[in-house]
Coordinates of C-alpha atoms and ligand atoms in Angstrom, one line a residue:
X1 CA -28.5 15.8 -13.0
X2 CA -26.2 15.2 -10.0
X3 CA -24.3 18.2 -8.8
X4 CA -20.9 16.6 -8.4
X5 CA -18.0 17.5 -10.8
X6 CA -16.8 14.0 -10.4
X7 CA -19.2 11.1 -10.2
X8 CA -19.2 7.5 -9.1
X9 CA -18.8 4.8 -11.7
X10 CA -21.2 1.9 -11.1
X11 CA -22.1 -0.8 -13.6
X12 CA -20.6 1.3 -16.4
X13 CA -22.8 4.3 -15.6
X14 CA -21.8 7.7 -14.1
X15 CA -23.9 8.4 -11.0
X16 CA -24.1 10.7 -8.1
X17 CA -24.6 9.6 -4.5
X18 CA -28.2 8.3 -4.0
X19 CA -28.9 11.1 -1.5
X20 CA -27.3 13.7 -3.8
X21 CA -24.7 14.6 -1.1
X22 CA -21.2 15.7 -2.1
X23 CA -17.8 16.2 -0.3
X24 CA -15.5 19.0 -1.2
X25 CA -11.9 17.9 -1.9
X26 CA -9.2 20.4 -0.8
X27 CA -5.8 21.1 -2.2
X28 CA -3.5 20.8 0.8
X29 CA -1.0 23.2 -0.7
X30 CA -3.3 26.2 -0.4
X31 CA -6.6 25.1 1.2
X32 CA -8.5 25.8 -2.0
X33 CA -11.4 23.7 -3.3
X34 CA -10.2 21.2 -5.9
X35 CA -13.4 19.3 -6.6
X36 CA -16.7 18.0 -5.4
X37 CA -17.2 14.3 -5.3
X38 CA -20.2 12.1 -4.3
X39 CA -20.5 11.4 -0.6
X40 CA -21.8 7.9 -1.0
X41 CA -23.8 6.0 1.6
X42 CA -24.7 2.4 2.2
X43 CA -27.2 2.3 -0.7
X44 CA -24.4 3.4 -3.1
X45 CA -22.1 0.7 -1.8
X46 CA -24.8 -1.9 -2.3
X47 CA -25.4 -0.7 -5.9
X48 CA -21.7 -1.0 -6.7
X49 CA -21.5 -4.4 -5.0
X50 CA -24.5 -5.6 -7.0
X51 CA -22.9 -4.4 -10.2
X52 CA -19.7 -6.2 -9.5
X53 CA -21.5 -9.3 -8.5
X54 CA -23.6 -9.3 -11.7
X55 CA -20.4 -8.7 -13.7
X56 CA -18.7 -11.6 -12.0
X57 CA -21.5 -14.1 -12.1
X58 CA -22.7 -13.4 -15.6
X59 CA -20.3 -10.9 -17.2
X60 CA -17.5 -11.3 -19.7
X61 CA -14.5 -10.4 -17.7
X62 CA -14.0 -13.6 -15.6
X63 CA -14.8 -15.7 -18.7
X64 CA -12.3 -14.0 -21.0
X65 CA -9.1 -15.9 -21.7
X66 CA -6.0 -14.7 -19.8
X67 CA -4.6 -13.5 -23.1
X68 CA -7.7 -11.3 -23.7
X69 CA -7.6 -9.9 -20.2
X70 CA -3.9 -9.2 -20.6
X71 CA -4.6 -7.3 -23.8
X72 CA -7.2 -5.1 -22.1
X73 CA -4.9 -4.3 -19.2
X74 CA -2.1 -3.4 -21.6
X75 CA -4.5 -1.1 -23.4
X76 CA -5.3 0.5 -20.0
X77 CA -1.6 0.9 -19.2
X78 CA -1.0 2.6 -22.5
X79 CA -3.9 5.0 -21.9
X80 CA -2.6 5.9 -18.5
X81 CA 0.9 6.3 -19.8
X82 CA -0.2 8.8 -22.4
X83 CA -2.1 10.8 -19.7
X84 CA 0.7 10.9 -17.1
X85 CA 1.4 14.6 -17.2
X86 CA -2.3 15.5 -16.5
X87 CA -2.7 12.8 -13.9
X88 CA 0.5 13.8 -12.1
X89 CA -0.7 17.4 -11.7
X90 CA -4.1 16.3 -10.3
X91 CA -2.4 13.8 -7.9
X92 CA -0.1 16.6 -6.7
X93 CA -3.0 19.0 -6.3
X94 CA -5.1 16.5 -4.4
X95 CA -2.4 14.8 -2.2
X96 CA 0.2 17.5 -1.8
X97 CA 3.0 15.3 -3.1
X98 CA 5.7 16.9 -5.3
X99 CA 5.2 16.8 -9.0
X100 CA 8.5 15.1 -9.5
X101 CA 7.4 12.3 -7.1
X102 CA 4.0 11.9 -8.9
X103 CA 5.2 12.3 -12.5
X104 CA 8.5 10.5 -12.3
X105 CA 7.7 8.0 -9.5
X106 CA 4.1 7.0 -8.8
X107 CA 2.7 7.2 -12.3
X108 CA 5.4 5.4 -14.3
X109 CA 5.7 2.8 -11.6
X110 CA 1.9 2.3 -11.7
X111 CA 2.1 1.7 -15.5
X112 CA 4.9 -0.8 -14.9
X113 CA 2.9 -2.6 -12.2
X114 CA -0.1 -2.9 -14.5
X115 CA 2.1 -4.2 -17.4
X116 CA 3.7 -6.7 -15.1
X117 CA 0.2 -8.0 -14.0
X118 CA -1.0 -8.1 -17.6
X119 CA 1.9 -10.4 -18.4
X120 CA 1.5 -12.4 -15.2
X121 CA -2.2 -13.0 -16.0
X122 CA -1.0 -15.5 -18.7
X123 CA 1.2 -17.4 -16.4
X124 CA -1.4 -18.5 -13.9
X125 CA -1.4 -22.3 -13.8
X126 CA -1.9 -25.1 -11.3
X127 CA 1.4 -26.4 -10.1
X128 CA 0.5 -30.1 -10.1
X129 CA -1.1 -32.5 -12.5
X130 CA -0.4 -36.1 -11.5
X131 CA -1.7 -39.4 -10.2
X132 CA -1.4 -39.3 -6.4
X133 CA -3.9 -42.0 -5.6
X134 CA -5.1 -45.3 -7.2
X135 CA -6.2 -44.8 -10.8
X136 CA -7.1 -41.2 -10.3
X137 CA -5.5 -38.0 -11.4
X138 CA -5.3 -34.6 -9.7
X139 CA -5.5 -31.2 -11.4
X140 CA -5.1 -27.8 -9.8
X141 CA -7.1 -24.9 -11.0
X142 CA -6.4 -21.3 -10.1
X143 CA -9.7 -19.5 -10.1
X144 CA -10.7 -15.9 -9.5
X145 CA -12.2 -15.3 -6.1
X146 CA -15.2 -13.3 -7.1
X147 CA -16.0 -9.7 -6.1
X148 CA -13.1 -7.9 -4.5
X149 CA -13.7 -4.8 -2.3
X150 CA -10.5 -2.7 -2.7
X151 CA -10.0 0.1 -0.2
X152 CA -7.1 2.5 -0.7
X153 CA -5.3 5.1 1.5
X154 CA -4.5 8.7 0.8
X155 CA -0.7 8.6 0.6
X156 CA -0.3 7.1 -3.0
X157 CA -3.9 7.4 -4.3
X158 CA -3.3 6.4 -7.9
X159 CA -0.5 3.9 -7.3
X160 CA -2.4 2.1 -4.6
X161 CA -5.5 1.8 -6.9
X162 CA -3.3 0.1 -9.4
X163 CA -1.7 -2.2 -6.8
X164 CA -5.2 -3.3 -5.9
X165 CA -7.0 -3.6 -9.2
X166 CA -4.2 -4.9 -11.4
X167 CA -3.8 -8.3 -9.7
X168 CA -7.5 -8.6 -9.0
X169 CA -8.4 -8.0 -12.6
X170 CA -5.5 -10.1 -14.0
X171 CA -6.9 -13.0 -12.1
X172 CA -10.4 -12.5 -13.4
X173 CA -12.2 -10.9 -10.5
X174 CA -14.5 -7.9 -10.5
X175 CA -13.8 -5.0 -8.2
X176 CA -15.5 -2.3 -6.1
X177 CA -12.8 0.3 -5.6
X178 CA -13.1 2.8 -2.8
X179 CA -10.4 5.6 -2.5
X180 CA -9.7 7.5 0.7
X181 CA -12.1 10.4 1.3
X182 CA -9.3 12.9 1.2
X183 CA -7.9 11.9 -2.2
X184 CA -10.5 10.5 -4.6
X185 CA -9.8 12.6 -7.7
X186 CA -7.3 10.5 -9.6
X187 CA -9.3 7.3 -8.7
X188 CA -12.3 8.8 -10.5
X189 CA -10.0 9.8 -13.4
X190 CA -8.8 6.2 -13.5
X191 CA -12.4 5.1 -13.8
X192 CA -12.8 7.3 -16.8
X193 CA -9.7 5.7 -18.4
X194 CA -11.0 2.2 -17.6
X195 CA -14.2 3.1 -19.4
X196 CA -12.2 4.3 -22.4
X197 CA -10.1 1.1 -22.4
X198 CA -13.4 -0.7 -22.9
X199 CA -13.4 -3.0 -19.8
X200 CA -16.9 -4.6 -19.6
X201 CA -19.4 -2.6 -17.4
X202 CA -19.4 -3.6 -13.8
X203 CA -15.8 -5.0 -14.0
X204 CA -14.5 -2.0 -12.0
X205 CA -16.8 0.1 -10.0
X206 CA -15.6 3.2 -8.2
X207 CA -17.4 4.7 -5.2
X208 CA -16.4 7.7 -3.0
X209 CA -17.5 8.5 0.5
X210 CA -16.6 7.9 4.1
X211 CA -14.6 4.8 4.9
X212 CA -16.5 4.0 8.0
X213 CA -19.7 3.7 5.9
X214 CA -18.6 2.4 2.5
X215 CA -15.6 0.4 3.7
X216 CA -17.7 -1.2 6.4
X217 CA -20.4 -2.0 3.8
X218 CA -17.8 -3.8 1.6
X219 CA -16.3 -5.6 4.6
X220 CA -19.6 -6.9 5.9
X221 CA -21.4 -7.7 2.7
X222 CA -22.2 -11.4 1.9
X223 CA -21.8 -10.6 -1.8
X224 CA -18.2 -9.5 -1.5
X225 CA -15.8 -12.4 -1.5
X226 CA -12.6 -10.6 -0.5
X227 CA -11.6 -7.3 0.9
X228 CA -8.2 -5.8 0.2
X229 CA -7.2 -2.8 2.3
X230 CA -4.2 -0.6 2.4
X231 CA -4.5 1.6 5.4
X232 CA -4.0 2.1 9.1
X233 CA -3.5 -0.9 11.4
X234 CA -6.6 0.1 13.4
X235 CA -8.7 0.2 10.1
X236 CA -7.4 -3.3 9.3
X237 CA -8.7 -4.5 12.7
X238 CA -12.1 -3.0 12.1
X239 CA -12.3 -4.7 8.7
X240 CA -11.3 -8.0 10.3
X241 CA -14.2 -7.6 12.8
X242 CA -16.7 -6.6 10.0
X243 CA -15.6 -9.5 7.8
X244 CA -15.6 -12.1 10.5
X245 CA -19.4 -12.6 10.1
X246 CA -19.0 -14.2 6.7
X247 CA -15.3 -15.4 7.1
X248 CA -14.3 -13.1 4.3
X249 CA -10.9 -13.5 2.7
X250 CA -8.8 -10.5 3.6
X251 CA -5.6 -8.9 2.3
X252 CA -4.3 -6.2 4.6
X253 CA -1.4 -3.8 4.0
X254 CA -1.1 -1.8 7.1
X255 CA 1.2 0.6 9.0
X256 CA 4.9 0.6 9.5
X257 CA 7.8 2.0 11.5
X258 CA 10.9 1.0 9.6
X259 CA 14.3 0.7 11.3
X260 CA 17.4 1.9 9.4
X261 CA 20.4 0.4 11.0
X262 CA 23.8 1.9 10.4
X263 CA 27.0 0.1 11.5
X264 CA 30.2 1.9 12.1
X265 CA 31.8 0.3 9.0
X266 CA 29.1 1.6 6.7
X267 CA 29.6 4.1 3.8
X268 CA 28.4 6.9 6.1
X269 CA 27.8 9.4 3.3
X270 CA 25.7 6.9 1.4
X271 CA 23.8 6.1 4.6
X272 CA 23.1 9.8 5.4
X273 CA 22.0 10.6 1.8
X274 CA 19.8 7.4 1.8
X275 CA 18.4 8.4 5.2
X276 CA 17.2 11.7 4.0
X277 CA 15.7 10.3 0.8
X278 CA 14.0 7.5 2.6
X279 CA 12.6 9.6 5.5
X280 CA 11.3 12.6 3.6
X281 CA 9.8 10.6 0.7
X282 CA 6.3 11.6 0.0
X283 CA 6.5 14.0 3.0
X284 CA 7.2 11.1 5.2
X285 CA 3.7 9.8 4.5
X286 CA 4.9 6.4 3.5
X287 CA 4.4 3.1 5.2
X288 CA 8.0 2.1 4.3
X289 CA 9.4 5.4 5.5
X290 CA 12.8 5.1 7.3
X291 CA 11.6 6.4 10.7
X292 CA 14.0 5.0 13.3
X293 CA 17.7 5.5 12.7
X294 CA 19.7 3.1 14.8
X295 CA 23.3 4.1 14.5
X296 CA 26.4 2.4 16.1
X297 CA 27.8 4.6 18.8
X298 CA 31.2 5.3 17.2
X299 CA 29.7 7.0 14.1
X300 CA 26.4 8.2 15.7
X301 CA 27.4 11.9 16.3
X302 CA 28.9 12.2 12.8
X303 CA 25.8 10.5 11.2
X304 CA 23.4 12.8 13.0
X305 CA 25.4 15.9 12.1
X306 CA 25.5 14.9 8.4
X307 CA 21.8 14.1 8.4
X308 CA 21.0 17.5 9.8
X309 CA 23.2 19.2 7.2
X310 CA 21.3 17.3 4.4
X311 CA 17.9 17.9 5.9
X312 CA 18.7 21.7 5.7
X313 CA 19.0 21.4 2.0
X314 CA 15.4 20.1 1.6
X315 CA 13.4 22.6 -0.5
X316 CA 10.0 23.0 1.0
X317 CA 7.3 24.8 -1.1
X318 CA 4.7 24.5 -3.9
X319 CA 4.5 20.9 -4.8
X320 CA 3.8 21.7 -8.4
X321 CA 7.3 23.2 -8.8
X322 CA 9.8 20.7 -10.1
X323 CA 12.4 22.2 -7.7
X324 CA 10.3 21.4 -4.6
X325 CA 11.4 18.5 -2.5
X326 CA 8.8 18.6 0.2
X327 CA 5.2 19.7 -0.2
X328 CA 2.4 20.0 2.5
X329 CA 1.0 17.2 4.5
X330 CA -2.2 15.8 3.2
X331 CA -4.5 17.5 5.7
X332 CA -4.7 19.8 8.6
X333 CA -5.5 16.8 10.8
X334 CA -2.3 15.0 9.6
X335 CA -0.2 18.1 10.4
X336 CA -1.8 18.2 13.9
X337 CA -0.9 14.6 14.4
X338 CA 2.8 15.4 13.5
X339 CA 2.7 18.4 15.8
X340 CA 1.3 16.2 18.6
X341 CA 4.1 13.7 18.2
X342 CA 6.8 16.4 18.1
X343 CA 5.6 17.6 21.5
X344 CA 5.4 14.1 22.8
X345 CA 9.0 13.5 21.7
X346 CA 10.1 16.7 23.5
X347 CA 8.2 15.6 26.6
X348 CA 9.9 12.2 26.4
X349 CA 13.3 13.8 26.4
X350 CA 14.4 13.3 22.8
X351 CA 16.6 16.1 21.5
X352 CA 15.3 18.2 18.6
X353 CA 18.1 18.5 16.0
X354 CA 16.2 20.3 13.3
X355 CA 12.6 21.4 12.4
X356 CA 9.8 20.8 14.9
X357 CA 7.7 23.6 13.6
X358 CA 5.7 25.0 10.6
X359 CA 7.8 26.9 8.0
X360 CA 7.4 30.7 8.3
X361 CA 6.4 33.0 5.4
X362 CA 3.4 34.0 3.3
X363 CA 3.9 31.1 0.9
X364 CA 3.1 28.6 3.7
X365 CA 0.2 30.4 5.3
X366 CA -2.6 28.5 3.6
X367 CA -1.1 25.1 3.2
X368 CA -0.5 22.3 5.7
X369 CA 3.3 22.5 5.7
X370 CA 5.7 21.2 8.3
X371 CA 9.5 21.4 8.4
X372 CA 11.7 18.3 8.1
X373 CA 12.2 17.2 11.7
X374 CA 14.8 15.0 13.4
X375 CA 14.9 14.1 17.0
X376 CA 18.2 12.5 18.3
X377 CA 19.0 10.7 21.5
X378 CA 15.7 8.8 21.4
X379 CA 15.3 5.6 23.3
X380 CA 13.6 2.5 22.0
X381 CA 10.6 2.7 24.3
X382 CA 9.6 6.3 23.6
X383 CA 6.3 6.7 21.8
X384 CA 8.0 8.6 19.0
X385 CA 10.2 5.5 18.5
X386 CA 7.4 3.0 18.4
X387 CA 4.3 4.6 16.9
X388 CA 3.6 5.4 13.3
X389 CA 3.4 9.2 12.8
X390 CA 3.3 9.5 9.0
X391 CA 5.0 12.8 8.4
X392 CA 8.5 14.4 7.9
X393 CA 9.5 13.6 11.5
X394 CA 12.0 10.8 12.5
X395 CA 14.2 9.8 15.3
X396 CA 17.8 8.7 15.8
X397 CA 19.3 6.7 18.6
X398 CA 22.7 5.0 19.1
X399 CA 23.4 1.3 19.8
X400 CA 26.5 -0.7 20.9
X401 CA 26.3 -4.2 19.6
X402 CA 24.7 -6.1 16.7
X403 CA 22.4 -8.0 19.0
X404 CA 21.2 -4.8 20.6
X405 CA 20.5 -3.3 17.2
X406 CA 18.4 -6.3 16.1
X407 CA 16.5 -6.3 19.4
X408 CA 15.6 -2.6 19.2
X409 CA 14.7 -2.9 15.5
X410 CA 12.3 -5.7 16.1
X411 CA 10.8 -4.1 19.2
X412 CA 7.7 -2.6 17.5
X413 CA 4.3 -4.0 16.6
X414 CA 4.9 -3.3 12.9
X415 CA 6.9 -5.4 10.5
X416 CA 6.9 -3.9 7.0
X417 CA 10.2 -2.6 6.0
X418 CA 13.8 -2.4 7.3
X419 CA 17.3 -1.8 6.2
X420 CA 20.9 -2.4 7.3
X421 CA 23.9 -0.4 6.3
X422 CA 27.4 -2.1 6.5
X423 CA 30.3 -3.2 4.4
X424 CA 30.6 -6.5 6.2
X425 CA 28.8 -9.0 4.1
X426 CA 28.4 -11.6 6.8
X427 CA 26.8 -9.1 9.2
X428 CA 24.6 -7.7 6.4
X429 CA 23.0 -11.0 5.8
X430 CA 22.9 -12.0 9.4
X431 CA 21.0 -8.8 10.3
X432 CA 18.7 -8.9 7.3
X433 CA 17.7 -12.4 8.1
X434 CA 17.1 -11.4 11.8
X435 CA 14.6 -8.7 10.8
X436 CA 11.0 -9.5 11.6
X437 CA 9.9 -7.4 8.6
X438 CA 8.5 -8.2 5.1
X439 CA 11.5 -6.6 3.5
X440 CA 15.1 -6.0 4.5
X441 CA 17.3 -4.0 2.3
X442 CA 21.1 -3.9 2.5
X443 CA 22.8 -0.5 1.9
X444 CA 19.5 0.8 0.5
X445 CA 16.1 1.8 1.8
X446 CA 12.9 2.1 -0.3
X447 CA 13.1 0.8 -3.9
X448 CA 10.3 -1.5 -4.8
X449 CA 10.0 -3.4 -8.1
X450 CA 7.0 -4.9 -9.8
X451 CA 8.6 -8.4 -9.8
X452 CA 9.1 -8.6 -6.0
X453 CA 6.5 -8.9 -3.2
X454 CA 5.7 -6.1 -0.8
X455 CA 3.9 -6.8 2.4
X456 CA 4.1 -7.0 6.2
X457 CA 4.8 -9.2 9.1
X458 CA 3.1 -8.8 12.5
X459 CA 0.6 -5.8 12.7
X460 CA 1.7 -4.5 9.3
X461 CA -0.8 -7.0 7.9
X462 CA -0.7 -10.0 5.7
X463 CA -0.9 -10.7 2.0
X464 CA 1.5 -9.4 -0.6
X465 CA 1.2 -6.5 -3.1
X466 CA 3.2 -6.6 -6.4
X467 CA 4.7 -9.7 -8.0
X468 CA 3.3 -13.0 -8.8
X469 CA 2.6 -13.5 -5.0
X470 CA 0.0 -10.7 -5.2
X471 CA -1.6 -12.2 -8.2
X472 CA -2.0 -15.5 -6.4
X473 CA -3.6 -13.7 -3.4
X474 CA -6.5 -12.9 -5.7
X475 CA -7.1 -16.5 -6.7
X476 CA -8.5 -19.6 -5.1
X477 CA -6.8 -22.9 -5.6
X478 CA -9.2 -25.7 -6.5
X479 CA -8.2 -29.3 -6.5
X480 CA -10.1 -31.3 -9.1
X481 CA -9.8 -35.0 -8.4
X482 CA -10.7 -37.3 -11.4
X483 CA -11.4 -41.0 -11.1
X484 CA -10.0 -42.7 -14.3
X485 CA -11.1 -46.3 -13.5
X486 CA -14.9 -46.1 -13.7
X487 CA -14.8 -49.0 -11.1
X488 CA -18.0 -49.5 -9.0
X489 CA -16.0 -50.2 -5.9
X490 CA -13.0 -48.1 -5.0
X491 CA -10.1 -49.5 -2.9
X492 CA -10.9 -47.2 0.1
X493 CA -14.7 -48.0 0.3
X494 CA -14.1 -50.8 2.9
X495 CA -13.0 -48.2 5.5
X496 CA -16.6 -47.1 5.5
X497 CA -18.4 -50.3 4.7
X498 CA -17.6 -53.9 3.8
X499 CA -14.2 -55.6 3.6
X500 CA -11.1 -54.9 1.6
X501 CA -11.1 -56.1 -2.0
Ligands
NAD601 P1 -6.9 4.8 6.8 O1 -6.9 3.4 7.5 O2 -7.4 5.9 7.6 O3 -7.8 4.7 5.5 C1 -7.5 3.7 4.5 C2 -8.8 3.5 3.8 O4 -9.7 2.8 4.6 C3 -9.5 4.7 3.3 O5 -10.1 4.5 2.0 C4 -10.6 4.9 4.4 O6 -11.7 5.6 3.9 C5 -11.0 3.5 4.7 N1 -11.6 3.2 6.0 C6 -11.5 4.0 7.1 N2 -12.2 3.5 8.1 C7 -12.8 2.3 7.6 C8 -13.6 1.3 8.2 N3 -14.0 1.3 9.4 N4 -13.9 0.2 7.4 C9 -13.4 0.1 6.1 N5 -12.7 1.1 5.5 C10 -12.3 2.2 6.3 O7 -5.4 5.0 6.3 P2 -4.9 6.3 5.6 O8 -4.8 7.3 6.7 O9 -5.7 6.7 4.4 O10 -3.5 5.9 5.1 C11 -2.4 5.8 6.0 C12 -2.1 4.4 6.5 O11 -2.0 3.5 5.4 C13 -0.9 4.3 7.3 O12 -1.1 3.6 8.4 C14 0.1 3.6 6.3 O13 1.1 2.9 7.0 C15 -0.8 2.7 5.6 N6 -0.2 2.3 4.4 C16 0.3 1.0 4.3 C17 0.9 0.6 3.1 C18 1.4 -0.8 3.0 O14 1.8 -1.2 1.9 N7 1.5 -1.5 4.0 C19 0.9 1.5 2.0 C20 0.4 2.7 2.1 C21 -0.2 3.1 3.3

């Protein structure tokens, strides 16, 4: 019997890693052991890929009607919904996110995403059916792609699983799902719920282990038709290299460094409240995090002052308490990264307004906590202004003109999320349109909805999550061309041989 408390789910069976190795998962709030999970290797990845391949080539799931697939996904959504209290606690213990974020944000949104995709499964249709050439008709089919390797990050473990598997399954694919090594617990719980929902064996397979081994195996395998990653831009590049050998279809949701542009006519209090909510969300470990505050010079001092006042009200502590606003970072390594960037920012000459240190006190000794941190007087070319940090640390800088704000906002390699704050409707639309980002919000920063696409420009990746656009990502479009004449000689044959008819 394998030693792991949590096991991999492959071909409908619960199995340990082939070599029997396990990884200990830690609770970032107190450094205590949360679980042991299998530390899978190449052989484990291959077994999961084979199971998904078999389920796609011969199994029931791709051959079910969209209506039957929708019913199965709705059942899965209902089972998750009835288990949200337990799952939220586990998510908080594994990731460090606050219980209110997990229970009232990630989990209900995941259920809604799944329900949306269940409904959308039944809307997949070719967009054309018509005669475009002599006596022949054209039909479009939307077909599943095949085996999808889904690789998820540690910041929203359960929600990212759903963003990956929901559209893939709705479209009729089978999946090998690999969670981040730091946060595999709720993904394995999801596999248990998938089993309970009665999805055919091999439809979803879950394997845990190092990304460099399992992720690489998925990306380079000939038997995997598509890889979908949410993760760091550098990981996206590695997957592109690994998938190049077999020209694999990729879907990459990568890093971000979102600008938040405040003009001097904005509702400043709304902007400051929005700034704190959108920068400290999930401990700042969010690809859409408002990370660069560009504020027009007339209101810049007032905005920074108000933001500092509001950041002081953030309650840092045990993430399982409903009154906690900010939990620990996900790992000691992530906290070290934040600390490194804080010292880079100081070295670059940015002014520390608040934070910049670990919180003091016994309650924080064992966890990976860091105070909400704001640097002001940054310039657009500082590393702290351009590079993704992924923590409760953000910068503010002032600008003079609209053109300057647009130029600074776009001056990063990323292009995921942006927002503009102003009461001038003409300017609001002008600036939103000028953003080289996959999303531009006006007088708001963060909300996502199941019906609208989420995805990047530039090095934030390509392919969309959420919405019908995401469902389409997980399909191939096939043109079926049907001759209706039964003629021996077709009007175009002479271009190859003989003369026109
Ligand atoms: P990461 O890139 O380190 O890991 C992501 C996943 O990739 C993990 O499962 C990891 O095990 C795996 N992996 C690592 N190396 C691999 C390799 N060589 N081949 C294949 N897989 C590999 O990212 P992370 O630190 O877990 O998450 C944070 C990053 O995710 C940030 O950059 C953030 O911006 C990004 N993110 C983006 C979005 C989005 O929608 N664009 C959403 C959430 C997170």
